[in-house]
PDB file of C-alpha atoms in Angstrom:
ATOM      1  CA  UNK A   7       0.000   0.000   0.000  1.00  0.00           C
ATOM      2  CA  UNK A   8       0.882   3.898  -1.081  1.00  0.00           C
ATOM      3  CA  UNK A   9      -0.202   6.876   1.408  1.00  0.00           C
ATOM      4  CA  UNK A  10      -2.294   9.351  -0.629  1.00  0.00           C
ATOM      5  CA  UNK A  11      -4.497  12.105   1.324  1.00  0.00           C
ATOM      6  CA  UNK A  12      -7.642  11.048   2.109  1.00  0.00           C
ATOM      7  CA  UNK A  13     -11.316  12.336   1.796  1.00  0.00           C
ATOM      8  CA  UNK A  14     -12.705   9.208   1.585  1.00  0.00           C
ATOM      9  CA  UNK A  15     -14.340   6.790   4.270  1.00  0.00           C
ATOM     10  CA  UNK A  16     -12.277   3.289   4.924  1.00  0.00           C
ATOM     11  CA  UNK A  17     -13.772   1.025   1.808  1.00  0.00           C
ATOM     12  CA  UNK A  18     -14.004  -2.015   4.486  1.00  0.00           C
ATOM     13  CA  UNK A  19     -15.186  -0.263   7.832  1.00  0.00           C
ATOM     14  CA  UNK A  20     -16.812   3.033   6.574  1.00  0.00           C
ATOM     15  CA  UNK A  21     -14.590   4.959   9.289  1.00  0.00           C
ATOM     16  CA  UNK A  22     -14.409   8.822   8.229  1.00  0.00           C
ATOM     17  CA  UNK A  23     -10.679   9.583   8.646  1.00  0.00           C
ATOM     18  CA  UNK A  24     -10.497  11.898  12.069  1.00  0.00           C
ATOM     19  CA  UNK A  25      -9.386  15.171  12.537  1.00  0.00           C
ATOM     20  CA  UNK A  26      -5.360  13.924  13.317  1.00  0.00           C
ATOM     21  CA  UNK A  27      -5.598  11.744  10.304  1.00  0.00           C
ATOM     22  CA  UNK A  28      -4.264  13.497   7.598  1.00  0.00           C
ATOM     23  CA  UNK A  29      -3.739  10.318   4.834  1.00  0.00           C
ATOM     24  CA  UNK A  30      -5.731   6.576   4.817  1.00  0.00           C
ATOM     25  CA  UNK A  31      -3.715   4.026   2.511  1.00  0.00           C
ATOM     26  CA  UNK A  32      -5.052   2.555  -0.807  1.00  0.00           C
ATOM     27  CA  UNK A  33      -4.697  -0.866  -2.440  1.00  0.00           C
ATOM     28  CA  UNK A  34      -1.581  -0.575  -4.231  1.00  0.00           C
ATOM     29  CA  UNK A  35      -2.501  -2.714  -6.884  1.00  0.00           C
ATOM     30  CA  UNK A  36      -5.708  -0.917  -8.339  1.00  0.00           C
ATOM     31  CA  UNK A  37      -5.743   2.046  -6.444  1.00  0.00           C
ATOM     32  CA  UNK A  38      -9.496   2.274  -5.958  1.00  0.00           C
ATOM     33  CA  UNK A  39     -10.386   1.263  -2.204  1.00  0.00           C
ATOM     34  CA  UNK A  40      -9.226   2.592   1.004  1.00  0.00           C
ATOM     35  CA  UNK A  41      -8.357   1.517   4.691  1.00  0.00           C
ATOM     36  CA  UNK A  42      -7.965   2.816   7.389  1.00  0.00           C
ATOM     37  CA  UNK A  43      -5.795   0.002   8.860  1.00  0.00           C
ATOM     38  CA  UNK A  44      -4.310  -3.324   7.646  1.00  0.00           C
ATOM     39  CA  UNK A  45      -7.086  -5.668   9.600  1.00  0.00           C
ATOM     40  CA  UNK A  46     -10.046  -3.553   7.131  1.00  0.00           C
ATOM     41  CA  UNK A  47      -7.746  -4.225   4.078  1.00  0.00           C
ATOM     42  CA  UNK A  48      -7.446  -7.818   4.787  1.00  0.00           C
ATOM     43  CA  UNK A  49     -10.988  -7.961   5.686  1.00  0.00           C
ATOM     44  CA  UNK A  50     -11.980  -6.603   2.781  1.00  0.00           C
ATOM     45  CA  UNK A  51      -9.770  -8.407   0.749  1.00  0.00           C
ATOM     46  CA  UNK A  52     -11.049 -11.957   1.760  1.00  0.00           C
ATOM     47  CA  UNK A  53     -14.633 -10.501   1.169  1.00  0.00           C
ATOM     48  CA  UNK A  54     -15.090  -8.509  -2.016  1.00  0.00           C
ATOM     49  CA  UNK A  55     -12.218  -6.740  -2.883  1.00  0.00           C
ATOM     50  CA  UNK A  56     -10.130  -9.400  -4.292  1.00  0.00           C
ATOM     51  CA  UNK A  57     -12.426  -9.981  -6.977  1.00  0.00           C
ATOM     52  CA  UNK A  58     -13.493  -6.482  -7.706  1.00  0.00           C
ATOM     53  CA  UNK A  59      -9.346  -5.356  -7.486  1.00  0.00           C
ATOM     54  CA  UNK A  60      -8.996  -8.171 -10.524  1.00  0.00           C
ATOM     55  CA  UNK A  61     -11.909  -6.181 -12.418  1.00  0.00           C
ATOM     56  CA  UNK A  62     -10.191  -2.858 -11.684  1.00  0.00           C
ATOM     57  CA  UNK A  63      -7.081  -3.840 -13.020  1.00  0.00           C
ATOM     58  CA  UNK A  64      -8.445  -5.289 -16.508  1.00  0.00           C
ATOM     59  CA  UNK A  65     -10.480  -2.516 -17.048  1.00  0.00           C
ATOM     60  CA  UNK A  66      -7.317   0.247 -16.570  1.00  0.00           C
ATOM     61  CA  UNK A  67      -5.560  -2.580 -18.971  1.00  0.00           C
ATOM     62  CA  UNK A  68      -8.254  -2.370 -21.776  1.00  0.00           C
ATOM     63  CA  UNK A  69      -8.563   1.248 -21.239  1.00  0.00           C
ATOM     64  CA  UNK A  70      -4.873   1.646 -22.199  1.00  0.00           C
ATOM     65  CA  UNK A  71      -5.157  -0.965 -25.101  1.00  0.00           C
ATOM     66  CA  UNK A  72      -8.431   0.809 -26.788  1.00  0.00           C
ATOM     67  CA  UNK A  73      -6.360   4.183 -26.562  1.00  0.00           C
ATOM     68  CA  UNK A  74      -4.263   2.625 -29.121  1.00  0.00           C
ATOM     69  CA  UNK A  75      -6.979   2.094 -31.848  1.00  0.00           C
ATOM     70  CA  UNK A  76      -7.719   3.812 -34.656  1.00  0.00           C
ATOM     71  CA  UNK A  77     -10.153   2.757 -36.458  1.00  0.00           C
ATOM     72  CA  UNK A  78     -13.466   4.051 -36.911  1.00  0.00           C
ATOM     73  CA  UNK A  79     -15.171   0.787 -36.100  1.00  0.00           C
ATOM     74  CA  UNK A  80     -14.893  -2.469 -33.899  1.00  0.00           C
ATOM     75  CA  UNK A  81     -16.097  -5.640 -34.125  1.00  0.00           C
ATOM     76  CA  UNK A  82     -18.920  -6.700 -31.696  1.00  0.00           C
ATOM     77  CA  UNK A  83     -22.005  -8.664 -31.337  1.00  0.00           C
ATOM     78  CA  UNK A  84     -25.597  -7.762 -31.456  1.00  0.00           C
ATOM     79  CA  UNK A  85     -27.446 -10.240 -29.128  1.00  0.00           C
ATOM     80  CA  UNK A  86     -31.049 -10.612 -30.584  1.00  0.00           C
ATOM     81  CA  UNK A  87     -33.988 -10.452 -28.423  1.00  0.00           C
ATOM     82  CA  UNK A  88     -36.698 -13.027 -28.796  1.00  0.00           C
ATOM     83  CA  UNK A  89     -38.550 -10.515 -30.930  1.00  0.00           C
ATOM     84  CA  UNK A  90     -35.542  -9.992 -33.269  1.00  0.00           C
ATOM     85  CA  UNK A  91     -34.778 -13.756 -34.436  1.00  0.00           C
ATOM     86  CA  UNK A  92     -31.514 -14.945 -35.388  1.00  0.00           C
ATOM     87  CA  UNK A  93     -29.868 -15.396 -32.250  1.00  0.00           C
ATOM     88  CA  UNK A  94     -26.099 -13.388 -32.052  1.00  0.00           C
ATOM     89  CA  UNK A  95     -23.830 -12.292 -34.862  1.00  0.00           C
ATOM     90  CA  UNK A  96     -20.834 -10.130 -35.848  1.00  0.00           C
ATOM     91  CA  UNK A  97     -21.708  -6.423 -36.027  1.00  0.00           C
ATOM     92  CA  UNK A  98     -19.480  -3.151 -36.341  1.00  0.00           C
ATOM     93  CA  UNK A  99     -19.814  -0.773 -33.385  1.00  0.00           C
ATOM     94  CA  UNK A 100     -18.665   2.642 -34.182  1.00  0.00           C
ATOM     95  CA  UNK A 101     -15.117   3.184 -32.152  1.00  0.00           C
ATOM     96  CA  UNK A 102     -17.061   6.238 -30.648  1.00  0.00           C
ATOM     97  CA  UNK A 103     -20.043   4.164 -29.245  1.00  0.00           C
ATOM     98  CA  UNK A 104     -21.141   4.998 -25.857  1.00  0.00           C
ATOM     99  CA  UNK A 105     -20.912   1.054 -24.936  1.00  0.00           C
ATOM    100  CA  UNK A 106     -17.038   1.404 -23.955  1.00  0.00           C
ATOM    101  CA  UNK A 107     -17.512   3.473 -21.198  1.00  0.00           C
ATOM    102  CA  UNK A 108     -19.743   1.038 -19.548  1.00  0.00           C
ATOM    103  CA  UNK A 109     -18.205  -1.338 -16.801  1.00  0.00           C
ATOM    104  CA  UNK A 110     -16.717  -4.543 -17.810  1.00  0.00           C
ATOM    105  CA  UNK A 111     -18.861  -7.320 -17.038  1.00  0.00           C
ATOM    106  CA  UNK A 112     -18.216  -8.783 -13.769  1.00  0.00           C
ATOM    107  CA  UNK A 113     -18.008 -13.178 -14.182  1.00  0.00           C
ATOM    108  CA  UNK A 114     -16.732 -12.691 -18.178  1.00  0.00           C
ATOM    109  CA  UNK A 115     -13.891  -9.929 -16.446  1.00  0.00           C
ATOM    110  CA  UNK A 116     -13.085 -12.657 -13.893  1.00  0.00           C
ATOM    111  CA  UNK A 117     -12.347 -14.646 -16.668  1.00  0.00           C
ATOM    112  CA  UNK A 118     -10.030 -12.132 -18.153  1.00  0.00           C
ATOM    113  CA  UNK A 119     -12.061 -11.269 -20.796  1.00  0.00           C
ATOM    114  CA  UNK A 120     -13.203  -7.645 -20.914  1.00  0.00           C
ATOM    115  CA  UNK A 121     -16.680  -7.670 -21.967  1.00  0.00           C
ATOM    116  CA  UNK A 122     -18.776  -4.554 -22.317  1.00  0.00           C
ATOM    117  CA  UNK A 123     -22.806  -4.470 -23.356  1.00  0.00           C
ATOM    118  CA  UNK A 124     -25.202  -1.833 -23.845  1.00  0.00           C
ATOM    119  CA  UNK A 125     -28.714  -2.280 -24.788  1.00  0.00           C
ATOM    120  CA  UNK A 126     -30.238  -0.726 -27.730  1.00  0.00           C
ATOM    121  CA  UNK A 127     -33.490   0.202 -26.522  1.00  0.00           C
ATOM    122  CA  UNK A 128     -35.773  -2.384 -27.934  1.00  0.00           C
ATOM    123  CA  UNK A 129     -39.586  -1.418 -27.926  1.00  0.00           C
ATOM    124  CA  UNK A 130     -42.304  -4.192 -27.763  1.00  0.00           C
ATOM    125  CA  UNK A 131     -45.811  -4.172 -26.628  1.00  0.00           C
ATOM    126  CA  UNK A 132     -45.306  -7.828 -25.542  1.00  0.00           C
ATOM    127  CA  UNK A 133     -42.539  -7.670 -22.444  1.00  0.00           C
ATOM    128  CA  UNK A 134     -41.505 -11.440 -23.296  1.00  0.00           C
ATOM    129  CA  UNK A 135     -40.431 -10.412 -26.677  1.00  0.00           C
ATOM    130  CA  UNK A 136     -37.943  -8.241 -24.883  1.00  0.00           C
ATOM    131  CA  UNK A 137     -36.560 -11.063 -22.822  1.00  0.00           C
ATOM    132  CA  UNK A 138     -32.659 -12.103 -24.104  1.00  0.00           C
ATOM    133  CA  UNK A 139     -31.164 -14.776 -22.120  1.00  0.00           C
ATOM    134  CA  UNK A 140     -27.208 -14.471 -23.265  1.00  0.00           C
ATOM    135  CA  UNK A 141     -27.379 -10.706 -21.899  1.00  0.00           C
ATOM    136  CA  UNK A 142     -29.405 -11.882 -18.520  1.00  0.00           C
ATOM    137  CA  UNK A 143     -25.922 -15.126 -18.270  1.00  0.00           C
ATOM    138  CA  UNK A 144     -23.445 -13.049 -18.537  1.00  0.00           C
ATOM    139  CA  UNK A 145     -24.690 -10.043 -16.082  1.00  0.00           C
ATOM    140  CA  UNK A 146     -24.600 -12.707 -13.070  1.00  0.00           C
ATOM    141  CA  UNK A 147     -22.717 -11.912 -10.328  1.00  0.00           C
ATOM    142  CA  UNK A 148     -19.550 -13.881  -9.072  1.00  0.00           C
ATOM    143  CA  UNK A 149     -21.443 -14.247  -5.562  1.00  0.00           C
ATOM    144  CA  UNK A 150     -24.067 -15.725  -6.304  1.00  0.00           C
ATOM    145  CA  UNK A 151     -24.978 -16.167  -9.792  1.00  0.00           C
ATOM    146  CA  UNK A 152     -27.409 -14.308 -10.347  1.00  0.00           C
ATOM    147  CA  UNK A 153     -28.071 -11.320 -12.296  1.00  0.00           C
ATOM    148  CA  UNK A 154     -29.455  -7.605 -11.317  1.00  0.00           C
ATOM    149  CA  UNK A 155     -33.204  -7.642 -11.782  1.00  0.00           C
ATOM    150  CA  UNK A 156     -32.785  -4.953 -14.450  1.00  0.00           C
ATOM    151  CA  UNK A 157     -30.928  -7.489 -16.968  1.00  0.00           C
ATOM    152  CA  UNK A 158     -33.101 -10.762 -15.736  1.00  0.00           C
ATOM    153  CA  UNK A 159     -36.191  -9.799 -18.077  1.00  0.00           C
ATOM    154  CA  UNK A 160     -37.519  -7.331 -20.644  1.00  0.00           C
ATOM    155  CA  UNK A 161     -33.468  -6.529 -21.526  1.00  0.00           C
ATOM    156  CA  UNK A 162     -34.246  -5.954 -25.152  1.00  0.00           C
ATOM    157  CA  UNK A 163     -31.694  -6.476 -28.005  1.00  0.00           C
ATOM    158  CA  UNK A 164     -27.946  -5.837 -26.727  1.00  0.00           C
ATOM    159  CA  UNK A 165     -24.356  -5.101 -28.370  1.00  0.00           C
ATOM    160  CA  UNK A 166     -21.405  -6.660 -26.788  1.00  0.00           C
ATOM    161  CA  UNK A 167     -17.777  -5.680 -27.273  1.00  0.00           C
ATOM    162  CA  UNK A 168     -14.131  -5.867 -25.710  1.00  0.00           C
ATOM    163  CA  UNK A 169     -13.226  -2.619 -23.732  1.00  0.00           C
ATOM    164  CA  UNK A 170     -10.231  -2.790 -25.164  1.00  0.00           C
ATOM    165  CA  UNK A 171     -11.880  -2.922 -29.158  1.00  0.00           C
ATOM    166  CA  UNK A 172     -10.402  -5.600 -30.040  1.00  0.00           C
ATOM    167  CA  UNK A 173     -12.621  -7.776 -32.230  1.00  0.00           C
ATOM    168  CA  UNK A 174     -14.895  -9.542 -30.580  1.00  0.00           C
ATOM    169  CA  UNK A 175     -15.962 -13.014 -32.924  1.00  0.00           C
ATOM    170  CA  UNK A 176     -19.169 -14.943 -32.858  1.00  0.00           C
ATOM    171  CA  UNK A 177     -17.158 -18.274 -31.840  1.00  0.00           C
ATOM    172  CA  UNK A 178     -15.665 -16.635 -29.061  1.00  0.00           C
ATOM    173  CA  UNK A 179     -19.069 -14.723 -28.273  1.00  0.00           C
ATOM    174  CA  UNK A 180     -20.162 -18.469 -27.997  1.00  0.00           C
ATOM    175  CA  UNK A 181     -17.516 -19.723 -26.257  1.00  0.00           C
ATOM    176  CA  UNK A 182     -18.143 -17.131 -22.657  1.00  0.00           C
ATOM    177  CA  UNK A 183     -22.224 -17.701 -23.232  1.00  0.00           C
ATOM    178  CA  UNK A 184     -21.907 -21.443 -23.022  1.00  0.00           C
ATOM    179  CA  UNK A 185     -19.108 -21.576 -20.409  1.00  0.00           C
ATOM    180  CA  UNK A 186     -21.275 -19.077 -18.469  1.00  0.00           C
ATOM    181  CA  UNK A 187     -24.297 -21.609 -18.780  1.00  0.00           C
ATOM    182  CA  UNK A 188     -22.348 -24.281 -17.537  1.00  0.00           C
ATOM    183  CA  UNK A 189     -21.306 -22.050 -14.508  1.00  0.00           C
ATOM    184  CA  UNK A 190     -24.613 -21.577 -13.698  1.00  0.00           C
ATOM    185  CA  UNK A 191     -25.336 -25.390 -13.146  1.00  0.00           C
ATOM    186  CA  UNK A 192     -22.474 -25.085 -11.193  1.00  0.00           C
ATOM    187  CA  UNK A 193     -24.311 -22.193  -8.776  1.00  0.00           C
ATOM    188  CA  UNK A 194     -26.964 -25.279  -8.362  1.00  0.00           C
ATOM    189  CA  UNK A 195     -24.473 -26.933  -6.275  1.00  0.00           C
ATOM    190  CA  UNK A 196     -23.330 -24.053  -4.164  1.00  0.00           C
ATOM    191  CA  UNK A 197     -21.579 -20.457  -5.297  1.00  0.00           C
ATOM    192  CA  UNK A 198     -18.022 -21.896  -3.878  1.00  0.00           C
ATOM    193  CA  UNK A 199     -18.015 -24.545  -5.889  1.00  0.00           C
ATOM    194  CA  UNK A 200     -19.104 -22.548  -9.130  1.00  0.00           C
ATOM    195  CA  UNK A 201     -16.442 -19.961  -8.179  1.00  0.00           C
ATOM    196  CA  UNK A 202     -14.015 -22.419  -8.164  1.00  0.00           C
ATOM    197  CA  UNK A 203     -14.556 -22.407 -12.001  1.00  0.00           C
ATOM    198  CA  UNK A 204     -14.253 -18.587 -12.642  1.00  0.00           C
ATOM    199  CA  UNK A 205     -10.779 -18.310 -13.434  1.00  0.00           C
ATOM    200  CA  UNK A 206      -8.806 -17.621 -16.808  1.00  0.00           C
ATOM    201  CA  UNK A 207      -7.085 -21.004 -16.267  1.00  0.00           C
ATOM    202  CA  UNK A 208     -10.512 -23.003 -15.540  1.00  0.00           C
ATOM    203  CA  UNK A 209     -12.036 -21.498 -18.957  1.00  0.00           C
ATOM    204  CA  UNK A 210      -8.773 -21.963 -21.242  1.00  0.00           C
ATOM    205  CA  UNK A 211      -8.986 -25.464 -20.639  1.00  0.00           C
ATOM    206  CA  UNK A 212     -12.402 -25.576 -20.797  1.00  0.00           C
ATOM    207  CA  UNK A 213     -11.806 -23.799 -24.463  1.00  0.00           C
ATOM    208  CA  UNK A 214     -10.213 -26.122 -25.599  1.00  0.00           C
ATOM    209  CA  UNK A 215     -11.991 -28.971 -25.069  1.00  0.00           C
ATOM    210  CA  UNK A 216     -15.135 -26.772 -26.776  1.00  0.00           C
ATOM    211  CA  UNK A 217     -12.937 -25.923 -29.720  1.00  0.00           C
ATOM    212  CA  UNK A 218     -12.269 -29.823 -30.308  1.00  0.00           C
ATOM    213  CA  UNK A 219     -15.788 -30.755 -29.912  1.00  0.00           C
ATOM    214  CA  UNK A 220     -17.223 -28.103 -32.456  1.00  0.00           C
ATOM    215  CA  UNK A 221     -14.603 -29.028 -34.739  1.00  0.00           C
ATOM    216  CA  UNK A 222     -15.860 -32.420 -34.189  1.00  0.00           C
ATOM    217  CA  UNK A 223     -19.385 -31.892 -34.841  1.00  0.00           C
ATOM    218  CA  UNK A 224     -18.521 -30.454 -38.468  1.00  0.00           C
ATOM    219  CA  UNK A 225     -18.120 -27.152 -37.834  1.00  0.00           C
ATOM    220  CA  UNK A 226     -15.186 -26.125 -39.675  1.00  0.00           C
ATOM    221  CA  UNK A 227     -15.331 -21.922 -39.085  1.00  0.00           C
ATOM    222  CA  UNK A 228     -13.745 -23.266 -35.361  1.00  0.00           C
ATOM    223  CA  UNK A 229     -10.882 -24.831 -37.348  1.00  0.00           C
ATOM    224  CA  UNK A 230      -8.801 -21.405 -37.239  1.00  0.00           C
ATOM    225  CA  UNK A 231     -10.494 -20.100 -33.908  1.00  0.00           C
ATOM    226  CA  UNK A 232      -7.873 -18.971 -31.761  1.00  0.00           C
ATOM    227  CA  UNK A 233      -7.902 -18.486 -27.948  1.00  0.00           C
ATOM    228  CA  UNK A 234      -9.921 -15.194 -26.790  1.00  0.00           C
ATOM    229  CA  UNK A 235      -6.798 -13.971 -25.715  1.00  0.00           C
ATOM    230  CA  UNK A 236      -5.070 -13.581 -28.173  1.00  0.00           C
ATOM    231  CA  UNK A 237      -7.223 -11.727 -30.414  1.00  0.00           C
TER     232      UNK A 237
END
């Protein structure tokens, strides 16, 4: 941990720094939460913070990558509604689009891939049309897998991209949805046990083993699909 001057109340205990106190010490690593002694940091950090320091960190790291583009578009996904048929496929977000100052999606940022969505205001008469599944997955939360009521129904039709714009494919689009859907029959025997699986490491292997069995099943566009992080 760094000194800095503090305004802010300790992230763990909510202590207001007194009068004598002129500096409270931050997480050296991202920099966003504060303590006002080593017992709240450690506290914290066995509760929430390790997981929302990993989130902190990719999303500086794609920041600094997307500074570096320059093109005028980046390849995303539009995630169909069930009154928009046709399920998910490649679309070009303008570089400009308000979706990359969103925050990363929590589980898919665990995984270290930094996934951003906005939705694009899809109007039905008939709430069910407006339900979309993928966009409800891969809101949940690494606690307890679920999502924020907002995204659980009437979500509409979404875009999805990388933070960092870097293309985002439909395979590997695929790839997080159905690894996400198999993490939430893991929740169904207890959150530590589907946490256990929300790791880069767990999900390259995974990958693999998906990437083999599409290939298997005659699909040949996986064939040249590299890993999601190295796109």
């Amino acid at each position: 941990m760094s000194s800095v001057e503090s305004a802010i109340n300790c992230t763990s205990c909510g202590r207001k720094p007194n009068p004598s106190e002129t500096v409270f010490q931050h997480c050296s690593a991202c920099k966003t939460a504060y303590y006002c002694s080593t017992d709240c940091q450690r506290r914290d950090w066995k509760g929430s913070h390790k997981q929302q320091c990993k989130v902190n960190l990719l999303t500086k790291e794609a920041q600094a990558i997307a500074a570096q583009h320059t093109g005028d578009t980046v390849t995303g996904i539009r995630l169909a509604c069930t009154k928009e048929p046709g399920g998910f496929w490649e679309v070009e977000v303008p570089s400009k689009h308000s979706i990359f100052d969103n925050a990363l999606l929590e589980v898919p940022a665990l995984l270290g891939i930094p996934l951003v969505i906005h939705r694009v205001g899809t109007q039905s008469n008939n709430r069910v049309d407006l339900d979309c599944p993928i966009a409800t997955w891969l809101n949940i939360k690494y606690a307890d897998g679920f999502a924020p009521m907002e995204w659980q129904s009437h979500v509409g039709t979404c875009l999805v991209a990388r933070k960092d714009k870097k293309p985002l494919s439909q395979e590997h689009m695929d790839a997080v949805h159905m690894y996400i859907s198999r993490l939430l029959d893991m929740f169904g025997d207890g959150a530590k046990y589907a946490q256990k699986g929300i790791t880069r490491t767990a999900f390259e292997k995974w990958f693999e083993g998906y990437k083999r069995e599409q290939v298997g099943n005659g699909h040949a566009n996986w064939e040249k699909v590299g890993s999601v992080f190295d796109a």
